[in-house]
Short mmCIF file of C-alpha atoms in Angstrom, two decimals:
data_model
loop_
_atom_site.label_atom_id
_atom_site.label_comp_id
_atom_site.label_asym_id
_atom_site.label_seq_id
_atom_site.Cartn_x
_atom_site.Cartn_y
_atom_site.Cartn_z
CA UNK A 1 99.79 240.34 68.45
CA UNK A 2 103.14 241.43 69.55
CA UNK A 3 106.45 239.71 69.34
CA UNK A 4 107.23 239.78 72.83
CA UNK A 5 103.74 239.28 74.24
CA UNK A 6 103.66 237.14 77.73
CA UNK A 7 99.72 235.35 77.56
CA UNK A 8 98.16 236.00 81.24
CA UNK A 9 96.06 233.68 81.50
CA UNK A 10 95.80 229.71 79.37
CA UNK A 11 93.58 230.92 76.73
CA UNK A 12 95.45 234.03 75.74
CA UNK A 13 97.43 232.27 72.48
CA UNK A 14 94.14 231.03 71.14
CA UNK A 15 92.96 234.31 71.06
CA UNK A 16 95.90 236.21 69.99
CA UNK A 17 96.75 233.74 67.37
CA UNK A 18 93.55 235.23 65.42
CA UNK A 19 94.26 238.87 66.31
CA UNK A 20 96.49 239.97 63.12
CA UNK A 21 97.98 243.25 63.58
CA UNK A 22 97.77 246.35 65.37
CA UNK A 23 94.94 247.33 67.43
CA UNK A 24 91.66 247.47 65.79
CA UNK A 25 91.78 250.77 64.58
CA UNK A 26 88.15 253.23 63.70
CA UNK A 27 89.17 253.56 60.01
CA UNK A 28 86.49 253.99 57.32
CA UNK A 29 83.79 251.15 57.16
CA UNK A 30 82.26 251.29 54.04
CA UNK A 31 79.43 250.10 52.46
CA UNK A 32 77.58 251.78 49.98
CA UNK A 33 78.84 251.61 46.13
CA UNK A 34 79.71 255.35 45.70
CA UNK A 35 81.96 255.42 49.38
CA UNK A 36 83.34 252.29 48.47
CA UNK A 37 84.60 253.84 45.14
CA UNK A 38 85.29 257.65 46.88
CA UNK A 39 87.80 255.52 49.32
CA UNK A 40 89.07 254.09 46.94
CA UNK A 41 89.65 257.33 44.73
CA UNK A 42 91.51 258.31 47.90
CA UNK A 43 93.67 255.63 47.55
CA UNK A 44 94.30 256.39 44.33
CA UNK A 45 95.28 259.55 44.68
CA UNK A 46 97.75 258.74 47.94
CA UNK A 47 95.77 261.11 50.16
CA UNK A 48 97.67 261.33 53.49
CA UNK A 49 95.48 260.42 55.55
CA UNK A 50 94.20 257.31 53.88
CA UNK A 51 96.57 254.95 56.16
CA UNK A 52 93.91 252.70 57.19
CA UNK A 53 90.76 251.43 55.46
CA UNK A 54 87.99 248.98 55.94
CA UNK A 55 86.10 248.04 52.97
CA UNK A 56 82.85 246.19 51.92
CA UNK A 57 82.93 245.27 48.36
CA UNK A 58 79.94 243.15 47.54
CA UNK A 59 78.95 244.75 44.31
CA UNK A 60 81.20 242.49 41.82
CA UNK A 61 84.68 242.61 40.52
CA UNK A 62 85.23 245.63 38.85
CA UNK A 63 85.44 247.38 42.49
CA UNK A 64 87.69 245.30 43.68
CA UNK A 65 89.62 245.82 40.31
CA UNK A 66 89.94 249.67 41.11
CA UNK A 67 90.94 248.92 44.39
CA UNK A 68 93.99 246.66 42.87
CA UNK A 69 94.76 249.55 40.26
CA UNK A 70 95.21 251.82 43.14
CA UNK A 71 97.64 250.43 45.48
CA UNK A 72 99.65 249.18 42.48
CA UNK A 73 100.99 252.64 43.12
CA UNK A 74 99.71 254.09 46.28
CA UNK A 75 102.80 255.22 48.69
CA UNK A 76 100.28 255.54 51.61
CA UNK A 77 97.83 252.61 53.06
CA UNK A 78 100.10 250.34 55.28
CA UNK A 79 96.50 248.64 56.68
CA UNK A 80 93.93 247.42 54.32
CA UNK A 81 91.20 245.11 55.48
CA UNK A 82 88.85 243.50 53.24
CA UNK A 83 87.76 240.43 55.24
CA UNK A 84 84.42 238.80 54.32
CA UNK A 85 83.78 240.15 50.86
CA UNK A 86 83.64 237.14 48.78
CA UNK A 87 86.33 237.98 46.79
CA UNK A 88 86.87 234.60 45.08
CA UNK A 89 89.28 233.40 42.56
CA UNK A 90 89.33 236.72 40.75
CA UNK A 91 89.38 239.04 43.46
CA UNK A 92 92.69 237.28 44.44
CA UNK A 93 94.09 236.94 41.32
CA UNK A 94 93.38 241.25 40.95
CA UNK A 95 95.05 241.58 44.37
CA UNK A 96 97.51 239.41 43.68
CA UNK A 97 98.71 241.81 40.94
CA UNK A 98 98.95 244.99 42.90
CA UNK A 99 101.03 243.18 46.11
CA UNK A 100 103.53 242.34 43.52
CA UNK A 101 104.51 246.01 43.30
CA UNK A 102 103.41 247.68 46.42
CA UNK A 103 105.73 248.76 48.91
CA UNK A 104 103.96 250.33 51.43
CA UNK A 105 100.92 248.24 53.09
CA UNK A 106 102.46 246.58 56.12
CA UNK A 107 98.74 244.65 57.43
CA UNK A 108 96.74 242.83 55.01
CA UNK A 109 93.66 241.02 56.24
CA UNK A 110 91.39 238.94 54.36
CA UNK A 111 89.55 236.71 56.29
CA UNK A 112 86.75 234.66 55.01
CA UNK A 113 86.81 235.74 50.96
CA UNK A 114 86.86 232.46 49.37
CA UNK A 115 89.59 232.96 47.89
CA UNK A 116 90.12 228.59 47.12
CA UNK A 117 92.88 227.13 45.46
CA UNK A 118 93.26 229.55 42.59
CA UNK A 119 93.07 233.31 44.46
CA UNK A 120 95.17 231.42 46.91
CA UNK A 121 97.89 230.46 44.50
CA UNK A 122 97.59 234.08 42.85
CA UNK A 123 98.10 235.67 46.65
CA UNK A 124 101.28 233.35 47.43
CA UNK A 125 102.27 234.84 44.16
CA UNK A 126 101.97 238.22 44.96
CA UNK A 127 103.50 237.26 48.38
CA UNK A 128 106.73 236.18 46.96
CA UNK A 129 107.62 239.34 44.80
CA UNK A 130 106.15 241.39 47.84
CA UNK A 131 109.04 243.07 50.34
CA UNK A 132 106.66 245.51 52.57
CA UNK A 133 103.83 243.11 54.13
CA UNK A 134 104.55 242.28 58.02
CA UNK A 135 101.12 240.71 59.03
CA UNK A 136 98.51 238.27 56.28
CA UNK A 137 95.78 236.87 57.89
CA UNK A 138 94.43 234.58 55.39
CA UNK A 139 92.24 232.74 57.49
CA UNK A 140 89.08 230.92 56.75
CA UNK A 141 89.42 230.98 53.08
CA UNK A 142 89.03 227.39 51.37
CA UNK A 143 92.40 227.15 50.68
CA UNK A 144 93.79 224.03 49.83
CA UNK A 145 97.30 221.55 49.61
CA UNK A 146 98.13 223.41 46.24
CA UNK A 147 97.54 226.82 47.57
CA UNK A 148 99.63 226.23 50.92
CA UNK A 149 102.58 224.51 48.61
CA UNK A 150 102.56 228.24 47.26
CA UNK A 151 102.18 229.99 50.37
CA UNK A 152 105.60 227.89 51.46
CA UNK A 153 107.28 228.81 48.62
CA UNK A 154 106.49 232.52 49.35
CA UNK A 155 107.30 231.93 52.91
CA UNK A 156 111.28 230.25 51.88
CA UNK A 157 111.80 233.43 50.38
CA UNK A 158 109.79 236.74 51.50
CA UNK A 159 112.03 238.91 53.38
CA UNK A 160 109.13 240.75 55.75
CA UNK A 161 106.20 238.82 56.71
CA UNK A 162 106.10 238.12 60.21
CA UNK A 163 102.88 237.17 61.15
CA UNK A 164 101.09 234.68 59.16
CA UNK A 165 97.64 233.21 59.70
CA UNK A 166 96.19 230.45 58.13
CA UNK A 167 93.31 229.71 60.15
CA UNK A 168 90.55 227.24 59.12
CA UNK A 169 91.83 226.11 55.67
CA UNK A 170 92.87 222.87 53.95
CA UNK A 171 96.32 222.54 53.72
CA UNK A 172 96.50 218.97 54.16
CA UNK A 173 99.35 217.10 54.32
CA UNK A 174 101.18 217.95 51.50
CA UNK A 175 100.98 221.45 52.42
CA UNK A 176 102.40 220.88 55.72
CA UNK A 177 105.52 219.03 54.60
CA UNK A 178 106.23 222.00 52.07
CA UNK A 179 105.30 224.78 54.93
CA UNK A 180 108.11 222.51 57.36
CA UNK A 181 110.74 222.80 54.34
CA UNK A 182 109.77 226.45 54.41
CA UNK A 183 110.68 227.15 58.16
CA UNK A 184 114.22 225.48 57.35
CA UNK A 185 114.97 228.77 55.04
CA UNK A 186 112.81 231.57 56.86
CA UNK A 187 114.22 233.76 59.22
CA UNK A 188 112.16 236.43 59.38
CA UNK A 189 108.42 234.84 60.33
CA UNK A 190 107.76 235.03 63.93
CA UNK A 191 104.24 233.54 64.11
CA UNK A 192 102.19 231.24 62.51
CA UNK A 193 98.91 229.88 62.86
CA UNK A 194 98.03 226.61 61.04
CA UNK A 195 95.00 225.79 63.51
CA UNK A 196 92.66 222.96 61.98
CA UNK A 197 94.41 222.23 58.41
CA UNK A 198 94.20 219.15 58.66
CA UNK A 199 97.86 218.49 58.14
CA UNK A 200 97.90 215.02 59.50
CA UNK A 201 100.49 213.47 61.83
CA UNK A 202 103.13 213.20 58.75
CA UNK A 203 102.60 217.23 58.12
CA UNK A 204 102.89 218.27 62.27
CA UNK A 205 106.36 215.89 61.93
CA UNK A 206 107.86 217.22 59.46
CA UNK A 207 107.05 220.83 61.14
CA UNK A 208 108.38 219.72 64.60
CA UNK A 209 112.02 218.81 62.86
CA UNK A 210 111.87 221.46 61.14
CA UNK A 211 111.57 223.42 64.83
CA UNK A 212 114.43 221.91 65.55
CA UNK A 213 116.72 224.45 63.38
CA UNK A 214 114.24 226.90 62.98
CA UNK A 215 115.13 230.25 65.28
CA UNK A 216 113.15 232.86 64.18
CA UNK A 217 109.70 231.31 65.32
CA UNK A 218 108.30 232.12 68.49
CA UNK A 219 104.59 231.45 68.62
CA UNK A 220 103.04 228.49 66.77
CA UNK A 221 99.37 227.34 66.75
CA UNK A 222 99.12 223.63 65.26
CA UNK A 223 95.94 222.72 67.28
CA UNK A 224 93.50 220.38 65.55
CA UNK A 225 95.36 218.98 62.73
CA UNK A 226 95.10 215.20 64.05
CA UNK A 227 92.09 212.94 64.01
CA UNK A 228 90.64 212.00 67.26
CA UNK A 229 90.64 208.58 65.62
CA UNK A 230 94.73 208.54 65.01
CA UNK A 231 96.52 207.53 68.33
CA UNK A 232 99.56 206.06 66.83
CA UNK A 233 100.32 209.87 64.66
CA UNK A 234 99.13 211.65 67.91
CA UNK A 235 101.60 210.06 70.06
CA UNK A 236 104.45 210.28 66.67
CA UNK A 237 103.57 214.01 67.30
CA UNK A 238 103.94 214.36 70.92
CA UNK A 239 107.66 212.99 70.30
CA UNK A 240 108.25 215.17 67.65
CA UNK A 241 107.31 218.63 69.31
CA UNK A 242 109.05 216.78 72.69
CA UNK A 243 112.20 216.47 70.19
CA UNK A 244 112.12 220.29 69.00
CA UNK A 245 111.99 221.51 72.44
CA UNK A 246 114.81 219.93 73.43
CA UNK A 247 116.75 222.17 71.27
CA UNK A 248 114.74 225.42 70.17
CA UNK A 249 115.41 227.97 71.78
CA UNK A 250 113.15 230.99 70.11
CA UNK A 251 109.65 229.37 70.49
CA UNK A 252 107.60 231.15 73.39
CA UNK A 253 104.44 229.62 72.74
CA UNK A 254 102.32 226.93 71.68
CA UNK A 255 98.99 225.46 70.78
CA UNK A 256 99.01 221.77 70.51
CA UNK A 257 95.05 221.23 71.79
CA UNK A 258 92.92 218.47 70.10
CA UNK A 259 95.69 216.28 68.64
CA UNK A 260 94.99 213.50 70.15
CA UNK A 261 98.38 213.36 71.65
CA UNK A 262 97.59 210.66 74.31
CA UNK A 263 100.13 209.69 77.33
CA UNK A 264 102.90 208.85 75.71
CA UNK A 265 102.88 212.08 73.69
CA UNK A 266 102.61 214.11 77.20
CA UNK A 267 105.14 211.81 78.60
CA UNK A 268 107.73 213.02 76.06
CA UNK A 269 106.42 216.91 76.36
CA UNK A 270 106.88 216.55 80.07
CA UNK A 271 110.31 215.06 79.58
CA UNK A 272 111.23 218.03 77.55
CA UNK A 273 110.12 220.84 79.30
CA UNK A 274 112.94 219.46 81.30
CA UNK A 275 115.50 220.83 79.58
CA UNK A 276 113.52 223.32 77.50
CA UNK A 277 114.35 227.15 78.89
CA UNK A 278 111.72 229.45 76.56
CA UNK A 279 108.41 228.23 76.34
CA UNK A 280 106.27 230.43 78.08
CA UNK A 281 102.78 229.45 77.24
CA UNK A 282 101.83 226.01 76.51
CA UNK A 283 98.30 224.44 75.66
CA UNK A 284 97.61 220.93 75.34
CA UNK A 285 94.04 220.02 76.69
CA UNK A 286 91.58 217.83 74.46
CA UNK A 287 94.67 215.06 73.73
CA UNK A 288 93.42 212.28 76.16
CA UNK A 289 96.90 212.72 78.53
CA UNK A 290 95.41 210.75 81.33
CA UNK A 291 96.41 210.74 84.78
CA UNK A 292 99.70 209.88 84.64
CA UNK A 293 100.71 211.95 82.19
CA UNK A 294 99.15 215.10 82.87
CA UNK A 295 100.30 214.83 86.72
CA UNK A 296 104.03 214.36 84.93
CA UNK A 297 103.15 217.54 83.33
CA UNK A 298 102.02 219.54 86.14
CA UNK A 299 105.53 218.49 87.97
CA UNK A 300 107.36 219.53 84.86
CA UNK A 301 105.62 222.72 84.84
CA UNK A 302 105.98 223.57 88.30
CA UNK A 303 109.81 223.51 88.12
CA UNK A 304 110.53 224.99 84.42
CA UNK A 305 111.90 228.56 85.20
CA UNK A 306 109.83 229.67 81.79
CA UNK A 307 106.40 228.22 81.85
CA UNK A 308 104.05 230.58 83.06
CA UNK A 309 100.81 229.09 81.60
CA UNK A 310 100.00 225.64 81.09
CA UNK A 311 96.83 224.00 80.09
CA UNK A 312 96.11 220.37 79.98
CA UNK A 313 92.00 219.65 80.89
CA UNK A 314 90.54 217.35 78.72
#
């Protein structure tokens, strides 16, 4: 997903935003036991070309415990994937332990490894004392408001990550307030994907203000954090985001589809792209705009001198 990437077509940010990384690469897919614990051996013993491994670890914790040991001083893996291996609580907690002193891995994907509150807590952790990691994709992994008040404490104060995803989890409210405090005091995250976390009207808010002075930014997925049921915090929401693009100037683009956002919210978004001069990609569709709206959108679209992709069906 890179920094400077211009989508091509409307659904390109939905897609990237759950890309995390470089290019899939053909690194080692293991399976069996005895590979699982020969790659890791490599690891262990910083062979050279061990840069890049994929690994299956459904046999229990103790693998996944060697694994930890290794990188705790391995000087060569910058990409180690480990989605879908049910991890859990103490898989986390293990890896937790090793990111707190490696300094080389640079992509770290664990996708799907039910990792819940606990191994989430343990990662953000690990995240906070870590000063290598560029790209986390943590998505899909039960993780709920007291894990993501960690992850936004790591986030106020790592000095790498840039790419964060956060895909599918439980956040909540309360961890969308603290992730919005967070985004006041980063400066080095440049995307972030917080697609259905049911953050609630009150947690989008308090991330639009916080858009307002954040400058590092530049693609943002907040798609289906508002109830279809909750007109009045769709609408607050609309304003909000129609508030922060008044003024930011980094954001590029941005997934606001299924929040409900209604006319008024488009009105506002339509008002700002106005005087907006850097959004480049913008998806709305599934908020009930209606006509008028959406038709005030199109216009706006039309004659911003950034947008290049807009999508708005319902």
């Amino acid at each position: 997903m890179p920094e400077e990437a211009s989508p091509n077509g409307p659904g390109d940010l939905a897609n990237k935003m759950n890309e995390m990384g470089p290019p899939r690469h053909s690194g080692s897919f293991i399976e069996a036991r005895a590979e699982v614990t020969a790659e890791i051996q490599r690891v262990k013993e910083n062979d050279p070309h061990c840069t890049q491994v994929k690994l299956t670890m459904d046999d229990g914790d103790d693998l996944v415990q060697l694994l930890a040991d290794a990188l705790k001083t391995n000087t060569t893996l910058i990409d180690l994937n480990l989605e879908k291996n049910k991890l859990g609580a103490n898989g986390g907690v293990a890896l937790a332990d090793a990111l707190r002193v490696n300094t080389k891995l640079l992509y770290l994907r664990l996708r799907n490894n039910a990792l819940g509150s606990e191994g989430g807590v343990a990662i953000a952790n690990g995240l906070a004392k870590n000063t290598s990691l560029r790209t986390v994709g943590l998505m899909e992994n039960k993780l709920d408001p007291q894990a993501g008040v960690a992850l936004a404490d790591a986030l106020a104060i790592n000095p790498s990550i840039a790419k964060l995803s956060l895909y599918k989890n439980n956040l909540g409210e309360k961890g969308g307030l603290a992730i919005a405090n967070a985004l006041c005091k980063n400066r080095t995250l440049t995307s972030l994907n917080l697609e259905y976390n049911k953050l609630g009207s009150v947690g989008c808010c308090a991330i639009a203000q916080a858009l307002e002075t954040n400058g590092t930014l530049k693609i943002i997925d907040l798609s289906g954090n508002i109830a279809a049921d909750d007109e009045l915090g769709g609408t607050q929401f609309g304003r909000a985001i129609a508030k922060a693009l008044t003024v930011n100037t980094a954001l590029t683009e941005i997934d606001l589809r299924k929040n409900n956002l209604r006319a008024n919210g488009g009105m506002a978004i339509a008002k700002a792209l106005g005087v907006n001069t850097t959004v480049q990609c913008l998806l709305l569709t599934e908020n009930r705009l209606g006509a008028i709206a959406t038709e005030a959108l199109l216009t706006a679209g039309k004659e911003s001198n950034s947008l290049r992709s807009l999508e708005l069906a319902d």
